[in-house]
Short mmCIF file of C-alpha atoms in Angstrom, two decimals:
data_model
loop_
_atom_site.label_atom_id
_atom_site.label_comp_id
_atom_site.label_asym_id
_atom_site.label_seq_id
_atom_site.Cartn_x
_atom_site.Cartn_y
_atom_site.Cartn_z
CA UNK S 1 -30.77 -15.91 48.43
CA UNK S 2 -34.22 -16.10 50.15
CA UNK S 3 -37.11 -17.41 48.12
CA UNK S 4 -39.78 -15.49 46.52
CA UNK S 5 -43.24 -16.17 46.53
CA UNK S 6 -45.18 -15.64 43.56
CA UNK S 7 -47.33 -13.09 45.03
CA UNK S 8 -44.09 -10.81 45.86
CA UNK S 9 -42.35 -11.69 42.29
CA UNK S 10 -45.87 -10.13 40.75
CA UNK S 11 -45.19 -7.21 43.22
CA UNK S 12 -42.01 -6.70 42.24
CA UNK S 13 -41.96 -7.50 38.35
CA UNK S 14 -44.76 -5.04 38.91
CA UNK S 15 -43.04 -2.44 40.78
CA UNK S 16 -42.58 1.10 38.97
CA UNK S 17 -39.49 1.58 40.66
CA UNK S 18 -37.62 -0.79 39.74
CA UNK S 19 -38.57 0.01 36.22
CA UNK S 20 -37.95 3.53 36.31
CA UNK S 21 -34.09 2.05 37.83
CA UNK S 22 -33.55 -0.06 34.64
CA UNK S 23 -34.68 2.76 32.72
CA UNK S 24 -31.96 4.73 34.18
CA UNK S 25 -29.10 2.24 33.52
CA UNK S 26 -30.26 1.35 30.19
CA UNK S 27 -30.07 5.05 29.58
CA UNK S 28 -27.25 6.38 31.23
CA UNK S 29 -25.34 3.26 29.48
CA UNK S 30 -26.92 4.19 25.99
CA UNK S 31 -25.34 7.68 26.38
CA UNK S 32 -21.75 7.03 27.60
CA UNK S 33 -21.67 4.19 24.68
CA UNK S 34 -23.91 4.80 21.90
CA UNK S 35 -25.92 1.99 20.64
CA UNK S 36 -24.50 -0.91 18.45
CA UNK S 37 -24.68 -4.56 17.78
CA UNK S 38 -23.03 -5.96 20.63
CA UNK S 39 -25.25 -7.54 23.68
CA UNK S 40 -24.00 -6.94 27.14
CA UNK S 41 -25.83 -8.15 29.94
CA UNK S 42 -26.61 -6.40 32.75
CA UNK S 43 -27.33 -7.37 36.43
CA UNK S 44 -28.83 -4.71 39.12
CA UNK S 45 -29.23 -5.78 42.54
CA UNK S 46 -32.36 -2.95 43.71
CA UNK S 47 -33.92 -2.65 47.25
CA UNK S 48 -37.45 -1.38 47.54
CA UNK S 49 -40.26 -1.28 50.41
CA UNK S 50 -43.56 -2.42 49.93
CA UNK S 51 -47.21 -3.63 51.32
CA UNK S 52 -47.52 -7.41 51.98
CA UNK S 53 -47.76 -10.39 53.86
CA UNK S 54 -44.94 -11.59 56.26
CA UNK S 55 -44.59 -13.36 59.41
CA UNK S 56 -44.70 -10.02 61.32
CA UNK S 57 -47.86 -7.94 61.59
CA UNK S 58 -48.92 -6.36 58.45
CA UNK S 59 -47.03 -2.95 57.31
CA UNK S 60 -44.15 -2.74 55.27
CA UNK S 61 -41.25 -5.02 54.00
CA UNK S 62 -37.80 -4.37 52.61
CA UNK S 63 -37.12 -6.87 49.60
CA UNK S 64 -33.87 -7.55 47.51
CA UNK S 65 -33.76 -8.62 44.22
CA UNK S 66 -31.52 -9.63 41.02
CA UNK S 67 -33.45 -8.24 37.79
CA UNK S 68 -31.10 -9.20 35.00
CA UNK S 69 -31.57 -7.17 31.55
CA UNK S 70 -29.70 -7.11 28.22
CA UNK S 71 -28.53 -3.51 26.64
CA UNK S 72 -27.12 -3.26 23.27
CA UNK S 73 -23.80 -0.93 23.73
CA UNK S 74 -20.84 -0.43 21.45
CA UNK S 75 -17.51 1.30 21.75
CA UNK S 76 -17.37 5.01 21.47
CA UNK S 77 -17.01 6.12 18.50
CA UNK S 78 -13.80 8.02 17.58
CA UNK S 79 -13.59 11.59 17.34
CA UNK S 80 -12.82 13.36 14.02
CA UNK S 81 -13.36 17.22 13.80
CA UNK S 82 -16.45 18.23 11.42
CA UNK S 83 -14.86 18.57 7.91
CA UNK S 84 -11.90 16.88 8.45
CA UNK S 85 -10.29 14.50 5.52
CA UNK S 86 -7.63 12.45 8.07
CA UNK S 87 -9.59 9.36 7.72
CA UNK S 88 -10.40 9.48 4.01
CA UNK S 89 -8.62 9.88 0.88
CA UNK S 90 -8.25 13.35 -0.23
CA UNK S 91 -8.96 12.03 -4.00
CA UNK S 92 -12.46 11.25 -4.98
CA UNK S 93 -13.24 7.84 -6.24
CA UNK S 94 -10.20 6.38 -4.84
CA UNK S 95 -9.77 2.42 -4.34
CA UNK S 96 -10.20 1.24 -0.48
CA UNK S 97 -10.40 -2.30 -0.88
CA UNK S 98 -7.63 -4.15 1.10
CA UNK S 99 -7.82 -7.62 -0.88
CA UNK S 100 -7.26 -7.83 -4.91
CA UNK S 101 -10.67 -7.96 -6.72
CA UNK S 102 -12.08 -10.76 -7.90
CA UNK S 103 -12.60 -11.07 -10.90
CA UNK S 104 -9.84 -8.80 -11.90
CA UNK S 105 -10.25 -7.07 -15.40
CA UNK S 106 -7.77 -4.36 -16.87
CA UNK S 107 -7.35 -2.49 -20.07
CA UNK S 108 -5.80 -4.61 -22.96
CA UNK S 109 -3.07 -2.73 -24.47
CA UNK S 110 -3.49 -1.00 -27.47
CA UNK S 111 -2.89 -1.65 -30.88
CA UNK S 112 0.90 -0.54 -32.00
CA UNK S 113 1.88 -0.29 -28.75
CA UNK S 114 4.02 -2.14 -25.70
CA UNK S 115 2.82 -2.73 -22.49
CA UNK S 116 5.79 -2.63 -19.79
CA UNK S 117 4.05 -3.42 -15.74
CA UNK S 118 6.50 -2.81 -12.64
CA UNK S 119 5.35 -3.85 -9.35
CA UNK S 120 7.09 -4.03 -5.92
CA UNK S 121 5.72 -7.68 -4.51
CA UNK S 122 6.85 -7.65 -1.27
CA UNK S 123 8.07 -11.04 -0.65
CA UNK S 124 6.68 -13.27 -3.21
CA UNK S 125 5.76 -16.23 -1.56
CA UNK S 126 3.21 -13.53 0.40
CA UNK S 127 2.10 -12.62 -2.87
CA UNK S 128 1.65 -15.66 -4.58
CA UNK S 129 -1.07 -16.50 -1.82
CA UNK S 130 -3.25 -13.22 -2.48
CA UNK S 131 -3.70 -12.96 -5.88
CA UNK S 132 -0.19 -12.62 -7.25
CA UNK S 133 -1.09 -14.57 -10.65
CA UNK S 134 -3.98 -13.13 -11.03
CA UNK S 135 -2.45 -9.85 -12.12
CA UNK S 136 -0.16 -10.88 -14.11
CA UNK S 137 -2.79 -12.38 -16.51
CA UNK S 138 -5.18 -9.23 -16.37
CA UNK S 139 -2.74 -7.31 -17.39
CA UNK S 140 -0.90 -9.41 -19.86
CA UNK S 141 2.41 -6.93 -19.97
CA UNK S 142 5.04 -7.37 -22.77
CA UNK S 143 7.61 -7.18 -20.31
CA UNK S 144 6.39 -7.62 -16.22
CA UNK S 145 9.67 -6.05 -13.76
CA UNK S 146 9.03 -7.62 -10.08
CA UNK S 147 10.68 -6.00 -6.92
CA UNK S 148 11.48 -7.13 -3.44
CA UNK S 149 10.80 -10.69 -4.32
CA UNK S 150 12.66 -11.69 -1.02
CA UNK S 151 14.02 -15.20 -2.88
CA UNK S 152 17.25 -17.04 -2.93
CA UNK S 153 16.62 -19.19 -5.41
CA UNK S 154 14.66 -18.88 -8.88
CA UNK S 155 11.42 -20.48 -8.42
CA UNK S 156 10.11 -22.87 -11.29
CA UNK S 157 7.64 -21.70 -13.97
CA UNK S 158 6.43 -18.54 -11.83
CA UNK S 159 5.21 -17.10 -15.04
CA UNK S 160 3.80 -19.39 -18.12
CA UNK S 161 7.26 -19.83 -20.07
CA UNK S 162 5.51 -19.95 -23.11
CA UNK S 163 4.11 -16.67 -22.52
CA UNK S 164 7.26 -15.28 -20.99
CA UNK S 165 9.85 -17.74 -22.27
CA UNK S 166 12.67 -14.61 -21.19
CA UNK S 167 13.30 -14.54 -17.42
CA UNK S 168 16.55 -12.91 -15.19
CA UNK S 169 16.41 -12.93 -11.65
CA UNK S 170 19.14 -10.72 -9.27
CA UNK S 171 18.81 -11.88 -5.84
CA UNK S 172 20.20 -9.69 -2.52
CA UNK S 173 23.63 -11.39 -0.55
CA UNK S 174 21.10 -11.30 2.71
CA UNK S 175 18.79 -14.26 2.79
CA UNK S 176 15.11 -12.76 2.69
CA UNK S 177 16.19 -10.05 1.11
CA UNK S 178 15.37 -7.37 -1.77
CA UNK S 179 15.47 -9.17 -4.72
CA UNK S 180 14.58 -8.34 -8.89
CA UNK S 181 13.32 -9.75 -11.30
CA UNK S 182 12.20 -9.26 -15.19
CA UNK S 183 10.28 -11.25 -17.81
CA UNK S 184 10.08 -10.10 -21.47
CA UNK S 185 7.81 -11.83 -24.50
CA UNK S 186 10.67 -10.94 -26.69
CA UNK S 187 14.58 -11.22 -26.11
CA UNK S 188 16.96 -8.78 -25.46
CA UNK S 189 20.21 -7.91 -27.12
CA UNK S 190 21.92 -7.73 -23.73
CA UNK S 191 21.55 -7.92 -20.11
CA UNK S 192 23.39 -6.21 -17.33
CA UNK S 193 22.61 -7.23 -13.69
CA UNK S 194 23.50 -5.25 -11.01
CA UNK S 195 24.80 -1.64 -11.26
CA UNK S 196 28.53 -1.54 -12.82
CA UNK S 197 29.11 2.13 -11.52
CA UNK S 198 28.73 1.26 -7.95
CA UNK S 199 31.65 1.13 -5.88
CA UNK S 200 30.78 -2.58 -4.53
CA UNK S 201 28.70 -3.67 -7.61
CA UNK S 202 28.50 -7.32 -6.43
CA UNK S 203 26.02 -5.55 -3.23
CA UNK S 204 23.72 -4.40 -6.03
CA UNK S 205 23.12 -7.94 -7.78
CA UNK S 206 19.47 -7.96 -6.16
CA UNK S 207 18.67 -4.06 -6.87
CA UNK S 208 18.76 -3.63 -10.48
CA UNK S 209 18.75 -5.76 -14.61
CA UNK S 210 19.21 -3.82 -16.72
CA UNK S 211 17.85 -5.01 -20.62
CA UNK S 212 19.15 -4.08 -23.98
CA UNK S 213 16.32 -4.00 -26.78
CA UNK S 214 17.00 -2.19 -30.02
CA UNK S 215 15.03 1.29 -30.04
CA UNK S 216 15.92 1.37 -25.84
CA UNK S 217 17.45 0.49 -22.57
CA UNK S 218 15.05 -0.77 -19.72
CA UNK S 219 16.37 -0.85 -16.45
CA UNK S 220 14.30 -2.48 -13.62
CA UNK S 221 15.37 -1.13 -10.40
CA UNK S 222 14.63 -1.22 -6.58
CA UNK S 223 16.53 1.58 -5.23
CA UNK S 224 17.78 0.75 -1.44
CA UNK S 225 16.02 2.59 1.57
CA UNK S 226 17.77 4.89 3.63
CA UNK S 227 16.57 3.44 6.69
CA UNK S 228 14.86 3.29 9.72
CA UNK S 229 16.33 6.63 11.62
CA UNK S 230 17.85 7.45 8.26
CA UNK S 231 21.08 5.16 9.00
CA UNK S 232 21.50 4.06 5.49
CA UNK S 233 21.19 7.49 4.37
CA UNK S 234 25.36 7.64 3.21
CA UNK S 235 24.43 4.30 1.52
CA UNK S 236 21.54 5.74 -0.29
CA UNK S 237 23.40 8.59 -1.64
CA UNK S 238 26.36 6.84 -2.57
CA UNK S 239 23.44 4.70 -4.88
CA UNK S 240 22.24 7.98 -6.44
CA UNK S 241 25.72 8.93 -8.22
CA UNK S 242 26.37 5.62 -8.67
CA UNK S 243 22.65 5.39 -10.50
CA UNK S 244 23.08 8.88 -12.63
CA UNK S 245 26.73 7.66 -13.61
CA UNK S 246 24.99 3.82 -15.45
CA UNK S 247 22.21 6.03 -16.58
CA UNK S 248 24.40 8.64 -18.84
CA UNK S 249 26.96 5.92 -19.62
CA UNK S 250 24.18 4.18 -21.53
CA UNK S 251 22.54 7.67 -22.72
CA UNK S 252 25.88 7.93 -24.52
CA UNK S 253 25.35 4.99 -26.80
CA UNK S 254 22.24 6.60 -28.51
CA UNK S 255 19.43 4.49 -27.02
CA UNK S 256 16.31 5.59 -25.40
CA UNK S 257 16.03 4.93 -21.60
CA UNK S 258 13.06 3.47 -19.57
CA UNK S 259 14.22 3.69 -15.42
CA UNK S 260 11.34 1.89 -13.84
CA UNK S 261 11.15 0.25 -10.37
CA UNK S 262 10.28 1.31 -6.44
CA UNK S 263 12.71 3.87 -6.39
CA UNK S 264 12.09 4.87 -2.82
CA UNK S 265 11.58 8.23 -2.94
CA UNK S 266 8.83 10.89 -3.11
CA UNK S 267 10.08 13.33 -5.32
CA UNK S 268 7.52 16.18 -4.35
CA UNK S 269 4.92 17.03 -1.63
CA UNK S 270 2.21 15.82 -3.94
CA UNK S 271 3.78 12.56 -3.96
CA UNK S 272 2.70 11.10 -0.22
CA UNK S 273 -0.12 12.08 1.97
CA UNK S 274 1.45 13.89 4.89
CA UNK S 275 4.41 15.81 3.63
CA UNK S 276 5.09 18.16 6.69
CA UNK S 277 5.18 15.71 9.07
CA UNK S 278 7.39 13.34 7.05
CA UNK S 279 10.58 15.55 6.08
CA UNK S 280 13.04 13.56 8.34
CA UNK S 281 11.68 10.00 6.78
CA UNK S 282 13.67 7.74 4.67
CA UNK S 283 11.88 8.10 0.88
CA UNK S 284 11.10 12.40 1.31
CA UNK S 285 14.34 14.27 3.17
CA UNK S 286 15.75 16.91 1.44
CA UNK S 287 19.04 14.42 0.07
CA UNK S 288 17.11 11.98 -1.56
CA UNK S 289 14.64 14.79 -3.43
CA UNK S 290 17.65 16.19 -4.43
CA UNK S 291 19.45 12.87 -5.71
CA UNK S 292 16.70 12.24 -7.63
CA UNK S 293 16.23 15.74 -9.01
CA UNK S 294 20.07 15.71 -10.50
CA UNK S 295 19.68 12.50 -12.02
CA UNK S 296 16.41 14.35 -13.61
CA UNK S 297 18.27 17.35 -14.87
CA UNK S 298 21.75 15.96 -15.23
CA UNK S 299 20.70 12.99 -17.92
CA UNK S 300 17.73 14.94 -18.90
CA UNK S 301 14.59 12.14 -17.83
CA UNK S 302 11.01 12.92 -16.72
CA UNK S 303 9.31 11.15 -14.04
CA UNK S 304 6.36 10.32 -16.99
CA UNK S 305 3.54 9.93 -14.33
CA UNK S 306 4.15 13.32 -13.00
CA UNK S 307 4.69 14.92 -16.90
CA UNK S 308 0.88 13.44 -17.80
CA UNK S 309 -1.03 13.84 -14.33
CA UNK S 310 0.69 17.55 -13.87
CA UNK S 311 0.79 19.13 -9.87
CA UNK S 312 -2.64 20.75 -9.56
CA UNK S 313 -5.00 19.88 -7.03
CA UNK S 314 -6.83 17.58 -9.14
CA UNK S 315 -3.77 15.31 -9.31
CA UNK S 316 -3.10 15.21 -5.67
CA UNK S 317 -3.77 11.40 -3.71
CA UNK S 318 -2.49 9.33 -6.69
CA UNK S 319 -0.10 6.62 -4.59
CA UNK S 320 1.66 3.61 -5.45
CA UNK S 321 2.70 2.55 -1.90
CA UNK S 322 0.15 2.09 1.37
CA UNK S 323 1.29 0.59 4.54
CA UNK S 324 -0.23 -2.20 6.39
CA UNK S 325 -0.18 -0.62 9.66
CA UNK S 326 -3.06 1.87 10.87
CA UNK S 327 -5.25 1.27 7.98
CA UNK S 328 -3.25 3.37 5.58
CA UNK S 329 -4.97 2.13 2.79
CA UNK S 330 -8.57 2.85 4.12
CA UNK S 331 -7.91 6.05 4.96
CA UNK S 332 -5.55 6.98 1.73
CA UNK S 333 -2.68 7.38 3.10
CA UNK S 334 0.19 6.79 1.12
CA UNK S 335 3.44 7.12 -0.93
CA UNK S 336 3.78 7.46 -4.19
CA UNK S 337 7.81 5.53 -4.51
CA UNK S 338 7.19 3.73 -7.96
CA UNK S 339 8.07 5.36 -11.22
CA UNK S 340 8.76 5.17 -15.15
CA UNK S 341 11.45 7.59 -15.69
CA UNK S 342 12.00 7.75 -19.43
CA UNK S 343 14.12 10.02 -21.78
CA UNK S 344 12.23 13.84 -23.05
CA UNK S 345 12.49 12.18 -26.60
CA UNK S 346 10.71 9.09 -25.68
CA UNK S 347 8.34 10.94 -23.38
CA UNK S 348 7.29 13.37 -26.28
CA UNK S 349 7.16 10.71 -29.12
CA UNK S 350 6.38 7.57 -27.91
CA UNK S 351 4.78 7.72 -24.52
CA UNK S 352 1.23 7.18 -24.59
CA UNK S 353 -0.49 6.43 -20.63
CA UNK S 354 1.61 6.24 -17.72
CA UNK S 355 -0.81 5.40 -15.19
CA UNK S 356 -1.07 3.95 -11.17
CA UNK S 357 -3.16 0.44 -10.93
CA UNK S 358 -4.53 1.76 -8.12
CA UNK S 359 -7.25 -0.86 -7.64
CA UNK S 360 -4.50 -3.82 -7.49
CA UNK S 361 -4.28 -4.00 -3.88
CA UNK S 362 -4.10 -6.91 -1.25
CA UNK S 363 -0.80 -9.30 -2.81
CA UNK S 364 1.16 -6.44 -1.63
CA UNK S 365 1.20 -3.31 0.01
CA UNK S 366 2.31 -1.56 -3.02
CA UNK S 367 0.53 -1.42 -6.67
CA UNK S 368 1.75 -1.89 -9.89
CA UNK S 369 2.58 0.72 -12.26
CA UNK S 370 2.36 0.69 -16.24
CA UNK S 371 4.03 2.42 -19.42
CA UNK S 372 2.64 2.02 -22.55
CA UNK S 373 4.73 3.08 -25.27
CA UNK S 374 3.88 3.48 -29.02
CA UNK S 375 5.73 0.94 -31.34
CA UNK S 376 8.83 -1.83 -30.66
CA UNK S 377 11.68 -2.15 -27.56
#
């Protein structure tokens, strides 16, 4: 490049053209862009004419010159149509945060009363690592029932033994697999684990425990998933009758019944964000609304979330479940596949909240759920 003097650098650094170019780009950049944090620089190579000195008789010049400048531009921004809610929750007040809070405080459970907590961990060893524990001790549950643990072996001491000094532990024949688990303050008359009216019942080891107390039966459950492309869909329904038959066999012996777990499925539209679009996905086709809705009417249970919180408007965006993909959580997108199912006696005498911990987000990409219940298992 040829060498400036300083009397043509003042000329040009001078020059109103050139300015009125970078103005341009600056501008033209500004507008395609937007402005944002990010520094980009900018080199424009402009030609100009003008009055000077040179080795040939005075008149005019042609220069070139490299006048480097820094613009602030960001990505555009995405488009979303005034008044639109597909980027937001449709609830107000709902929880965004992607990582559990810290400090974590929760309600202490009332006087006269038992706290039961079910939660779908997905994959414990995740868990443990994002705030796992720290749940567990907020909420201080008389019983705690863990899904989708993904173990093979029962861990030492994952819970305080002397504040949970009852464990069982039903772990799926695929390595990295399913997985349940349940810890109780007080013992049990009985445990059942896996699901005796299955035709396989050794398969169902890591789905479902099932835990005799006196007043009641509490069965903690992770119903299998029909499948990417539905292809576990026969499987799934083959669960369901298999499910209603355990459920009225114990009915029969006189006991109350608290069904809890991630029973993969959204029993109504209100239940996930985007209903229409989801009819031929595994947790809301018509089969597994309508499984669920005869083991409903046929052993006479109410989905207690649904019984309290009613269908209006007012009770739509309540989830339990929120992908990790596509910031599904951000935007409140999710699926609400985590229930207490009790008996109509229990739910009309002894059920007192049946609520969604919606804030307990970030050691899994589901949040717990929690029964309290008015006197003794």
């Amino acid at each position: 490049m040829t060498k400036r003097t300083a009397t043509q650098r003042d000329v040009l650094n001078n020059n109103p053209l050139i300015k009125d170019v970078l103005k341009s780009v600056v501008t033209s950049v500004e507008r395609e862009f937007g402005i944002g944090a990010k520094k980009r620089k900018t080199t424009s190579t402009t030609t100009t004419t003008t009055s000077g000195s040179t080795d040939e008789a005075a008149g005019s010049v042609t220069v070139e010159t490299e006048v480097t400048a820094e613009t602030v531009v960001t990505k555009k921004p995405a488009l979303v149509k005034k008044g639109s809610t597909a980027k937001v929750p449709i609830r107000e007040g709902s929880f965004t945060n992607t990582t559990m809070p810290d400090p974590l405080v929760l309600p202490k459970t009332p006087e006269g009363c038992i706290k039961i907590s079910s939660w779908n961990v997905s994959g414990l060893n995740a868990s443990l690592k994002k705030g796992f524990k720290s749940y567990i001790k907020a909420e201080d549950a008389d019983v705690v029932c863990l899904q989708e643990h993904k173990m093979n072996v029962t861990p030492m001491n994952l819970l305080d033994p002397t504040v949970y000094p009852f464990s069982w532990w039903g772990f799926e024949e695929t390595k990295g697999y399913a997985g349940v688990a349940m810890f109780s303050k007080t013992k049990p008359l009985s445990v059942t684990a896996g699901l005796p009216t299955h035709p396989n019942p050794s398969v169902t080891k890591g789905r479902i425990v099932t835990l005799e107390f006196p007043t009641c039966y509490l069965l903690g459950c992770y119903v299998p998933n029909a499948g990417q492309g539905l292809v576990r869909l026969k499987e799934r329904m083959v669960w369901d009758v298999a499910m209603k038959a355990w459920l009225l066999q114990l009915k029969e012996k006189g006991k109350q019944i608290i069904w809890t777990g991630d029973l993969n499925v959204c029993h109504k539209p209100i239940d996930l964000r985007n209903p229409s679009t989801n009819t031929m996905s595994a947790g809301f086709t018509k089969e597994e609304r309508a499984g669920f809705q005869a083991i409903l009417d046929e052993v006479g249970l109410v989905d207690t979330f649904r019984e309290i919180q009613g269908e209006g408007e007012e009770a739509a965006g309540q989830y339990t479940y929120f992908s990790y993909r596509f910031q599904c959580r951000v935007k409140g997108i999710g699926w609400r596949l985590d229930y207490f199912v009790t008996d109509k006696d229990m739910m009309k005498d002894r059920v007192v909240e049946s609520v969604i911990r919606e804030k307990v987000y970030g050691a899994s990409d589901h949040v717990p759920v929690v029964l309290v219940v008015k006197g003794a298992l």
